[in-house]
Tab-separated table of C-alpha atoms in Angstrom:
chain	number	residue	atom	x	y	z
E	19	MET	CA	107.899	4.701	194.061
E	20	GLY	CA	104.167	4.978	193.882
E	21	LEU	CA	102.278	7.414	191.504
E	22	ASP	CA	101.510	10.164	194.131
E	23	THR	CA	105.311	10.170	195.357
E	24	HIS	CA	106.788	10.068	192.097
E	25	ARG	CA	104.210	13.310	190.873
E	26	LYS	CA	105.571	15.031	194.313
E	27	LYS	CA	109.004	14.665	192.966
E	28	ILE	CA	108.352	15.832	189.686
E	29	SER	CA	106.215	19.188	191.090
E	30	ALA	CA	109.416	19.534	193.900
E	31	LEU	CA	112.111	19.533	190.805
E	32	LYS	CA	109.434	22.102	189.152
E	33	ARG	CA	109.871	24.126	191.551
E	34	THR	CA	113.394	24.460	192.234
E	35	SER	CA	113.801	24.563	188.542
E	36	ILE	CA	111.413	27.985	188.315
E	37	LEU	CA	113.076	29.226	191.259
E	38	LYS	CA	116.301	29.173	189.961
E	39	ALA	CA	115.112	30.686	186.519
E	40	ALA	CA	113.393	33.388	188.509
E	41	ARG	CA	115.910	34.324	190.803
E	42	LYS	CA	118.220	35.203	187.713
E	43	ASN	CA	115.847	36.637	186.066
E	44	PHE	CA	115.164	39.140	188.467
E	45	LEU	CA	118.851	39.671	188.950
E	46	THR	CA	119.234	40.144	185.773
E	47	ASN	CA	116.379	42.518	185.087
E	48	GLY	CA	114.852	43.663	188.020
E	49	TYR	CA	111.456	43.041	189.793
E	50	SER	CA	109.243	45.342	186.618
E	51	ARG	CA	110.877	44.189	183.543
E	52	ALA	CA	111.395	40.385	184.712
E	53	GLY	CA	108.674	38.018	182.586
E	54	MET	CA	106.707	35.322	183.988
E	55	ALA	CA	106.734	34.041	180.642
E	56	GLU	CA	110.788	34.149	180.005
E	57	ILE	CA	111.021	32.679	183.087
E	58	ALA	CA	109.027	29.563	182.324
E	59	ARG	CA	110.684	29.277	179.060
E	60	ASP	CA	113.990	29.407	181.259
E	61	ALA	CA	112.689	26.854	184.127
E	62	ASP	CA	111.864	24.320	181.177
E	63	VAL	CA	108.169	24.777	182.113
E	64	SER	CA	104.538	25.960	180.997
E	65	THR	CA	103.668	29.375	181.606
E	66	ALA	CA	100.489	27.299	183.225
E	67	THR	CA	102.988	25.619	185.116
E	68	LEU	CA	104.423	28.203	186.660
E	69	TYR	CA	101.114	29.844	187.782
E	70	LYS	CA	100.027	26.158	189.760
E	71	HIS	CA	103.193	27.105	191.626
E	72	PHE	CA	103.046	30.454	191.722
E	73	VAL	CA	100.080	32.672	191.271
E	74	SER	CA	101.396	35.645	190.409
E	75	LYS	CA	105.187	37.785	190.031
E	76	GLU	CA	104.699	39.199	193.671
E	77	ALA	CA	104.380	35.948	194.649
E	78	LEU	CA	107.379	33.823	192.984
E	79	PHE	CA	109.652	36.954	194.219
E	80	SER	CA	108.424	36.600	197.996
E	81	ALA	CA	109.288	32.827	197.116
E	82	VAL	CA	112.688	33.648	195.442
E	83	VAL	CA	114.028	36.102	198.491
E	84	LYS	CA	112.111	34.095	201.242
E	85	GLU	CA	114.660	31.017	199.486
E	86	SER	CA	117.782	33.018	199.177
E	87	ALA	CA	117.282	34.659	203.062
E	88	ARG	CA	116.566	30.963	204.174
E	89	GLY	CA	120.191	30.727	205.353
E	90	THR	CA	121.188	34.514	205.873
E	91	GLY	CA	119.100	34.263	209.522
E	92	ASP	CA	120.986	30.796	210.592
E	93	TYR	CA	123.398	31.848	213.258
E	94	SER	CA	123.306	28.678	215.059
E	95	GLY	CA	126.559	26.483	215.128
E	96	LEU	CA	128.641	30.077	215.142
E	97	MET	CA	129.323	30.212	218.845
E	98	ALA	CA	131.690	27.637	220.575
E	99	PRO	CA	131.934	27.534	224.348
E	100	GLN	CA	135.538	28.837	224.452
E	101	ASP	CA	134.894	31.646	222.521
E	102	SER	CA	135.202	35.001	223.723
E	103	ALA	CA	132.518	37.642	223.095
E	104	ARG	CA	134.841	39.291	220.697
E	105	GLU	CA	135.369	36.214	218.950
E	106	VAL	CA	131.737	35.720	218.308
E	107	LEU	CA	130.881	38.762	217.557
E	108	TYR	CA	133.277	38.626	214.741
E	109	LYS	CA	132.015	35.421	213.439
E	110	LEU	CA	128.497	36.985	213.407
E	111	CYS	CA	129.595	39.813	211.395
E	112	ARG	CA	131.070	37.604	209.140
E	113	ALA	CA	128.009	35.622	208.306
E	114	TYR	CA	126.018	38.652	208.625
E	115	LEU	CA	128.240	40.031	205.724
E	116	SER	CA	128.354	37.115	203.708
E	117	ALA	CA	124.553	36.927	203.539
E	118	GLN	CA	124.683	40.425	201.578
E	119	PHE	CA	127.514	39.617	199.650
E	120	ASP	CA	127.491	35.828	198.753
E	121	ASP	CA	123.992	35.444	198.806
E	122	ASP	CA	122.698	38.273	196.708
E	123	ALA	CA	120.925	39.717	199.535
E	124	ASN	CA	122.130	43.269	198.331
E	125	ALA	CA	121.056	43.050	195.059
E	126	LEU	CA	117.633	42.043	196.665
E	127	MET	CA	117.220	44.675	198.640
E	128	ARG	CA	118.609	47.074	195.498
E	129	ILE	CA	115.571	45.431	193.676
E	130	VAL	CA	112.923	45.553	195.973
E	131	ILE	CA	114.014	49.435	196.993
E	132	GLY	CA	113.335	50.272	193.414
E	133	GLU	CA	109.789	48.966	193.690
E	134	VAL	CA	108.591	50.836	197.043
E	135	PRO	CA	106.478	53.070	195.170
E	136	GLY	CA	104.603	51.160	193.575
E	137	ASN	CA	104.407	47.643	195.581
E	138	PRO	CA	104.849	48.773	199.432
E	139	ALA	CA	103.729	44.940	200.612
E	140	LEU	CA	106.483	43.758	198.684
E	141	ALA	CA	108.818	45.936	200.516
E	142	ASP	CA	107.384	44.809	203.823
E	143	GLU	CA	107.728	41.568	203.317
E	144	MET	CA	111.555	41.739	201.830
E	145	TYR	CA	111.890	43.584	205.453
E	146	GLU	CA	110.375	40.777	207.511
E	147	ILE	CA	112.050	38.696	205.979
E	148	LEU	CA	115.698	40.223	205.632
E	149	GLY	CA	115.464	42.647	208.644
E	150	ASN	CA	113.033	41.193	211.484
E	151	ARG	CA	113.763	37.471	211.345
E	152	ARG	CA	117.532	37.809	211.517
E	153	ASN	CA	117.543	39.911	214.214
E	154	ASP	CA	115.850	37.508	215.994
E	155	THR	CA	118.112	34.907	215.461
E	156	LEU	CA	121.279	37.767	215.935
E	157	MET	CA	119.257	38.278	219.675
E	158	ALA	CA	119.623	34.741	220.536
E	159	VAL	CA	123.199	34.847	220.067
E	160	ILE	CA	123.549	37.895	222.270
E	161	ASP	CA	121.033	36.926	224.364
E	162	ALA	CA	123.529	33.724	224.940
E	163	LEU	CA	126.380	35.968	225.400
E	164	VAL	CA	125.059	37.736	228.400
E	165	GLU	CA	123.414	34.790	229.863
E	166	GLN	CA	127.428	33.372	230.153
E	167	GLY	CA	128.413	36.198	231.365
E	168	LYS	CA	130.626	37.637	228.540
E	169	LEU	CA	128.510	40.814	227.621
E	170	ARG	CA	126.818	43.252	230.044
E	171	PRO	CA	122.661	42.395	230.320
E	172	HIS	CA	121.300	44.761	228.093
E	173	ASP	CA	118.241	45.206	225.635
E	174	SER	CA	119.513	42.674	222.938
E	175	ALA	CA	116.813	44.310	220.314
E	176	PHE	CA	118.502	47.382	220.576
E	177	GLY	CA	122.267	46.251	220.540
E	178	VAL	CA	121.629	44.017	217.254
E	179	ARG	CA	120.008	46.969	215.521
E	180	LEU	CA	122.864	49.074	216.763
E	181	GLY	CA	125.370	46.554	215.896
E	182	ALA	CA	123.735	45.861	212.836
E	183	GLY	CA	123.745	49.392	211.712
E	184	MET	CA	127.208	49.888	211.922
E	185	LEU	CA	127.885	46.941	209.700
E	186	LYS	CA	125.279	48.549	207.220
E	187	GLU	CA	127.118	52.179	207.784
E	188	VAL	CA	130.696	50.344	206.943
E	189	PHE	CA	129.936	48.009	204.211
E	190	ILE	CA	126.384	47.482	203.237
E	191	TRP	CA	125.033	51.294	202.106
E	192	PRO	CA	127.902	51.772	200.003
E	193	ALA	CA	127.508	48.466	198.230
E	194	LEU	CA	123.632	49.160	197.572
E	195	PHE	CA	124.759	52.090	195.484
E	196	ASP	CA	127.275	49.845	193.348
E	197	ALA	CA	126.238	46.850	191.549
E	198	ASP	CA	129.604	45.470	191.456
E	199	ALA	CA	131.006	46.574	195.143
E	200	THR	CA	132.300	43.817	196.807
E	201	LEU	CA	133.717	43.358	200.200
E	202	PRO	CA	137.108	45.192	200.895
E	203	GLU	CA	140.401	43.947	201.663
E	204	ASP	CA	140.868	45.265	204.590
E	205	SER	CA	137.262	43.990	205.969
E	206	ASP	CA	138.580	42.450	209.171
E	207	GLU	CA	139.766	45.628	210.216
E	208	ARG	CA	136.435	46.954	209.850
E	209	ILE	CA	134.716	44.299	211.414
E	210	TYR	CA	136.658	44.426	214.492
E	211	GLY	CA	136.142	48.114	214.266
E	212	VAL	CA	132.460	47.519	214.318
E	213	VAL	CA	133.100	44.670	217.417
E	214	ASP	CA	135.248	46.707	219.671
E	215	ALA	CA	132.763	49.661	219.543
E	216	TYR	CA	129.718	47.204	220.359
E	217	LEU	CA	132.094	46.037	223.246
E	218	ALA	CA	133.032	49.463	224.354
E	219	ILE	CA	128.967	49.593	224.977
E	220	PHE	CA	128.407	46.286	226.393
E	221	GLY	CA	130.913	44.495	227.551
E	222	PRO	CA	132.235	42.089	228.254
E	223	VAL	CA	132.405	41.839	232.239
E	224	THR	CA	136.101	41.534	233.540
E	225	GLY	CA	137.333	38.531	233.356
E	226	ASN	CA	135.687	36.563	230.897
């Protein structure tokens, strides 16, 4: 291993450590109360090293959000050729909710909502990551179902927002006001309720 490669590996390890410590600190203390010095200490790096990787607390929080959201918008591989539209939509809903509840998206959203008055740019970036980017990948699946004749042709951008809106109303909005909220025991029943409401509007084509 060359010296340059070794340095890059050490730098990457430090960055990972910083992100892990920052995520824990932000989730525990919120954005405003999180301290860069405390994050550096928990990451076992100097404050200078932390600022070398992230020039500000806002940049660090943005990186935490991006790291957390990296897998939340990936819905590739969910759709099998033999799946009905109902089965695919159920899988999409499950993956969507898993990202919200298992990957701390709800907690991160609470933090950002609290910062909207003083830091609207942070809120805009969070909305872009957890809203628009995720919707784009959801639209790709919906468009594929339309192409296969398993859904009626429709505006997938509108459809995705409608479907996500139903999930938010049923699952996510209540959780934003309860830090200890988990998915209810009757989640499957509620998810299928959302899916069937979507299908009542958009399909599928008879026989598919």
